[in-house]
Short mmCIF file of C-alpha atoms in Angstrom, two decimals:
data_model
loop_
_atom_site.label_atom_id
_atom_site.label_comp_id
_atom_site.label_asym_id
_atom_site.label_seq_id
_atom_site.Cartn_x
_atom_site.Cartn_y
_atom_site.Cartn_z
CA UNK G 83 -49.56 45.00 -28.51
CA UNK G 84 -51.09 43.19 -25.82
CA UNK G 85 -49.02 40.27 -26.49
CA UNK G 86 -45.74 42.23 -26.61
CA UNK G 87 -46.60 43.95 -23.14
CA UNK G 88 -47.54 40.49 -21.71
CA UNK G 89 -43.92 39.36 -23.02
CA UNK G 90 -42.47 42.42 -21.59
CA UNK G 91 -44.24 42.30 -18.14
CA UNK G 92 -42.91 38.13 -18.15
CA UNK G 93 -39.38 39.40 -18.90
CA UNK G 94 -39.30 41.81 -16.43
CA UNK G 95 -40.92 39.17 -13.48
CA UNK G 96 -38.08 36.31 -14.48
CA UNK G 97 -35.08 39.15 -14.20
CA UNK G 98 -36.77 39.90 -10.84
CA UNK G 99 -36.75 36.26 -9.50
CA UNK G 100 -33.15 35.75 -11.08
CA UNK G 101 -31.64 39.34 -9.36
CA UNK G 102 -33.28 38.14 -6.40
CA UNK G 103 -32.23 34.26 -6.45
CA UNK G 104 -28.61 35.75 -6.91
CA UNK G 105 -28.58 38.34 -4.10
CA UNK G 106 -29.94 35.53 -1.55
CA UNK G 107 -26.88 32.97 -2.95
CA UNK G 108 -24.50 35.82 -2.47
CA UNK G 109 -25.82 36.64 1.25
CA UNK G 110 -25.76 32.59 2.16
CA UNK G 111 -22.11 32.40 0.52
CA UNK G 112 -20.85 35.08 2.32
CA UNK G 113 -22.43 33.87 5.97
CA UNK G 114 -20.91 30.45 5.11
CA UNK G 115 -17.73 31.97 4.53
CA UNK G 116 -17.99 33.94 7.93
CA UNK G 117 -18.62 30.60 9.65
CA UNK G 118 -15.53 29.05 7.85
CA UNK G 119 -13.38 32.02 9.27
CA UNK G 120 -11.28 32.01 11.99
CA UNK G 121 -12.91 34.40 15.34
CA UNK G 122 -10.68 36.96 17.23
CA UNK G 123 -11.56 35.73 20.19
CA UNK G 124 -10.41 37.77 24.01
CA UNK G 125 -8.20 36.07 26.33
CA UNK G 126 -11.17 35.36 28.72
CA UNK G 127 -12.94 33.84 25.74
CA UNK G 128 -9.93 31.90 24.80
CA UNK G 129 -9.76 30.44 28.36
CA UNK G 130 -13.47 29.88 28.99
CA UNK G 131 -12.48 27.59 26.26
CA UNK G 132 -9.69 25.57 27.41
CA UNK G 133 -6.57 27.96 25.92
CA UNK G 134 -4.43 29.71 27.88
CA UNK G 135 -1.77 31.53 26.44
CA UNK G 136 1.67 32.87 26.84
CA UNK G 137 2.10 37.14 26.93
CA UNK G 138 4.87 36.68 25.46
CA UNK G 139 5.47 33.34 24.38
CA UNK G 140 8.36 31.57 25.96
CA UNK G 141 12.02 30.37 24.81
CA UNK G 142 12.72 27.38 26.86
CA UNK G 143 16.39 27.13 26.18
CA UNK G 144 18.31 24.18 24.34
CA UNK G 145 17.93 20.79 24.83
CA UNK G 146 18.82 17.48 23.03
CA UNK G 147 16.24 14.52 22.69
CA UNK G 148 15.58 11.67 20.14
CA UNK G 149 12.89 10.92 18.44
CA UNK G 150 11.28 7.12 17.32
CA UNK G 151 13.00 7.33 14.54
CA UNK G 152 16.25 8.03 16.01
CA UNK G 153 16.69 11.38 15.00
CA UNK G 154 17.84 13.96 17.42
CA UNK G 155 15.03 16.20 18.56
CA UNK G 156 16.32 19.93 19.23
CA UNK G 157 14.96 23.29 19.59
CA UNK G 158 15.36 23.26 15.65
CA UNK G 159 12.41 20.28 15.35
CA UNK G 160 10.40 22.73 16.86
CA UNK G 161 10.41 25.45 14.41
CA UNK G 162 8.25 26.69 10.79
CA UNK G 163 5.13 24.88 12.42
CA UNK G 164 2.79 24.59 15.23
CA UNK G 165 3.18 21.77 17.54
CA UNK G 166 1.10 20.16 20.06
CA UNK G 167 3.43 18.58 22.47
CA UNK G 168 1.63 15.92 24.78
CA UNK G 169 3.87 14.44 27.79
CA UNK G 170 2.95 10.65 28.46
CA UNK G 171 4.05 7.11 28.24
CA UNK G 172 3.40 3.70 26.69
CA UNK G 173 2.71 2.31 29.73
CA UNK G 174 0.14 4.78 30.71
CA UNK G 175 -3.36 2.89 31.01
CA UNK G 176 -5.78 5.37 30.42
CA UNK G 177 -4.78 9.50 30.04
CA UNK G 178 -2.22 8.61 27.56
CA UNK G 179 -4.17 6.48 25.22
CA UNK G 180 -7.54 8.74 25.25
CA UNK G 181 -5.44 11.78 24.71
CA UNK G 182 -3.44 10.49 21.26
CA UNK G 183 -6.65 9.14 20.09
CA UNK G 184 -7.92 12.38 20.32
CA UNK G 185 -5.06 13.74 19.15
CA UNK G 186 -5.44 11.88 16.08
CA UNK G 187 -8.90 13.11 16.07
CA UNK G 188 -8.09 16.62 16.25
CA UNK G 189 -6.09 16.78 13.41
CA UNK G 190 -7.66 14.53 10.53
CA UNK G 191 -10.01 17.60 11.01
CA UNK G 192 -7.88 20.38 10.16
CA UNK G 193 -7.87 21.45 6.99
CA UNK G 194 -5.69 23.23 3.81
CA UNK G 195 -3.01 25.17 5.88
CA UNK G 196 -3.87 24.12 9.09
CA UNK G 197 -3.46 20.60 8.03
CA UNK G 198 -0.35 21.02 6.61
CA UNK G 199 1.73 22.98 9.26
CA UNK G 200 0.64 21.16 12.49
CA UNK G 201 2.25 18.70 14.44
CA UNK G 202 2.31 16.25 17.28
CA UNK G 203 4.89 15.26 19.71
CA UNK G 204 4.32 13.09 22.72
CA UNK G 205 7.19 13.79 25.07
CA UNK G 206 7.67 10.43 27.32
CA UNK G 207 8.14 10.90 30.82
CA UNK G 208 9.46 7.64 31.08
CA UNK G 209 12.22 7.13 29.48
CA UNK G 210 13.54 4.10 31.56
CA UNK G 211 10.80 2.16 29.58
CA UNK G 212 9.96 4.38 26.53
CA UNK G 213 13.31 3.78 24.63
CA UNK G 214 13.08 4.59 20.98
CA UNK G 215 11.92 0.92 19.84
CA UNK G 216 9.24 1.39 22.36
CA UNK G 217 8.08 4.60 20.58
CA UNK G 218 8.42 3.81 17.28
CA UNK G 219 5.75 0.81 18.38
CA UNK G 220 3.90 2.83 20.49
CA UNK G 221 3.19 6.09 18.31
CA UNK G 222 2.43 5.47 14.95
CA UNK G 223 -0.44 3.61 16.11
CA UNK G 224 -2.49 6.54 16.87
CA UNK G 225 -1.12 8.22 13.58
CA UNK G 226 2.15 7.72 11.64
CA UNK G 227 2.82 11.38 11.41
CA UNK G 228 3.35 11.73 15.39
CA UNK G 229 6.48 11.97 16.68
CA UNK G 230 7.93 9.97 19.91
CA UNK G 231 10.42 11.47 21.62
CA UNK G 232 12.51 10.16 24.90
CA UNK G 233 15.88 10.80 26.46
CA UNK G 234 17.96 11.24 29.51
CA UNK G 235 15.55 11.57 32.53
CA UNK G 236 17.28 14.72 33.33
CA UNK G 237 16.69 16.23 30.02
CA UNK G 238 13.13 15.38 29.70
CA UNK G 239 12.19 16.73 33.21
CA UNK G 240 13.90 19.95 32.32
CA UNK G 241 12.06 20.38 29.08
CA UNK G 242 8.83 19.42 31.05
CA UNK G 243 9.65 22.19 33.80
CA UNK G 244 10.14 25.01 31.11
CA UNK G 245 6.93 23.61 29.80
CA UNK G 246 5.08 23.78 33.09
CA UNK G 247 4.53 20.25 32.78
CA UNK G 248 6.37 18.30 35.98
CA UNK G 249 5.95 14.82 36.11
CA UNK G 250 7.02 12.63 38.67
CA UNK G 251 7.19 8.43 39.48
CA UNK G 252 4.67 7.35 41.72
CA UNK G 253 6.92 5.55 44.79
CA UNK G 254 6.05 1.90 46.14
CA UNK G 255 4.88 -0.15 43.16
CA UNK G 256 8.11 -1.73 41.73
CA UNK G 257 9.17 -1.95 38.28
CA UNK G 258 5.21 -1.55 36.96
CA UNK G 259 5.21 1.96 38.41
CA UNK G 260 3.06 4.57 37.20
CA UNK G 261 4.07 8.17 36.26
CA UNK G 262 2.26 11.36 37.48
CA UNK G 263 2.41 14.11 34.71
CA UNK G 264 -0.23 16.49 33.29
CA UNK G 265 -2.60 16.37 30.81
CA UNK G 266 -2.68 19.10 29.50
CA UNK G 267 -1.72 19.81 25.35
CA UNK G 268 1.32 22.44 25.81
CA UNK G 269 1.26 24.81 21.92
CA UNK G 270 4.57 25.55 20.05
CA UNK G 271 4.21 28.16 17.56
CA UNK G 272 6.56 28.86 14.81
CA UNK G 273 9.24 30.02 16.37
CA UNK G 274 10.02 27.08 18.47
CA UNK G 275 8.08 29.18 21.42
CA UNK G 276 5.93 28.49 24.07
CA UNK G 277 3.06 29.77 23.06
CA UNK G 278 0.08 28.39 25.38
CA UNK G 279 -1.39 25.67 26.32
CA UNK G 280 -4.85 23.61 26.12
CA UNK G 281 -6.08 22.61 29.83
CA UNK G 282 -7.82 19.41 30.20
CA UNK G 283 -10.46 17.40 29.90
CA UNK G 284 -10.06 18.24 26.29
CA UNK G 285 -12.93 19.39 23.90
CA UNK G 286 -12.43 18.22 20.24
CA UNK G 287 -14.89 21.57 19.34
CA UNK G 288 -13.55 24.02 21.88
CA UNK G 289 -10.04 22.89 20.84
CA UNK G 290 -11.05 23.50 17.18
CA UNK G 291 -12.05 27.36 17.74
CA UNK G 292 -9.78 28.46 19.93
CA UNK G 293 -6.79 26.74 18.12
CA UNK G 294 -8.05 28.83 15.11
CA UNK G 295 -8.38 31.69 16.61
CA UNK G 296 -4.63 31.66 18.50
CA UNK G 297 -3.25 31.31 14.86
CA UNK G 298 -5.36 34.10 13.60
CA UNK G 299 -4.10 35.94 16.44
CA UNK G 300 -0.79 34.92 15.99
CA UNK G 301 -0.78 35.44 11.82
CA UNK G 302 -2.30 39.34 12.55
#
């Protein structure tokens, strides 16, 4: 008898560690999965963060660019994803360069959907330099799946405007002028809208969160 009790009394102390052992995995899966889930986040959180973003989003109106492949770029290029439109230009020395690197960054960290349905254009404000051989040079270098696009000047300035991104040629310096334009990381959701923007400097973490959480937003 005493044998069978001390049997019974092990038993019952090895289903008490294994109930337990499973609870704590099922609390420490479901905080993990928590983390891994995208925050509703406030629109003063959002911008303490870098994103600021459109009530509504914006239609910008038609326009008709190419891209460094030398296909036209339209409204329709702009649609069933989200796109991260960057204005710059190869001959940029510094914001241009550091902002497609990270960029490039940015996105080899996305994952599953978010991986799948985001994009990058850079927008050239330039295009007296940046013609589509240029691009297709220039681009792919920071990541083959980034899209060039240039144009007429008048067309890309008007796309910039409705963008809130200006630019302008800086006078005096001959044919190796610079370009003043923003640096900022203007958002495209879906629907070919406006849909924010990311101010600079750029944080690759802050980016991360609140680019999560403006789809979130967006998808509920």
């Amino acid at each position: 008898m005493t044998a069978t009790r001390e049997q019974g009394q092990r038993r019952g102390v090895i289903l008490t560690v294994a109930a337990v052992l499973v609870f704590m995995l099922i609390v420490v899966a479901g905080f993990i999965h928590r983390i891994g889930q995208p925050r509703l986040m406030s629109d003063g959180e959002l911008q303490a963060n870098g994103l600021y973003l459109m009530d509504p989003p914006r239609e910008f109106g038609e326009f008709a660019l190419t891209d460094h492949r030398g296909e036209p770029f339209t409204p329709a290029s702009l649609e069933g994803q989200w796109t991260l439109v960057f204005f710059g230009f190869t001959y940029c020395p510094d914001i241009c360069p550091t902002t497609m690197a990270f960029l490039d960054q940015f996105v080899g960290q996305l994952e599953s959907t978010e991986a799948r349905d985001t994009e990058v254009v850079m927008i050239s404000v330039d295009p007296a330099r940046d013609t589509v051989e240029q691009l297709a040079t220039y681009v792919p270098y920071f990541n083959e799946d980034f899209t060039g696009v240039t144009g007429e000047f008048l067309d890309l300035f008007r796309f910039a405007t409705a963008l809130n991104t200006p630019f302008r040629k800086v006078p005096g310096q001959g044919d190796d002028y610079q370009v003043d334009h923003s640096a900022n990381v203007v958002l495209i959701n879906p629907r070919g809208h406006y849909h924010g923007f990311f101010k600079a400097p750029l944080d690759l973490a802050k980016m991360k969160v609140t680019y999560r959480a403006a789809r979130y937003i967006w998808d509920h």
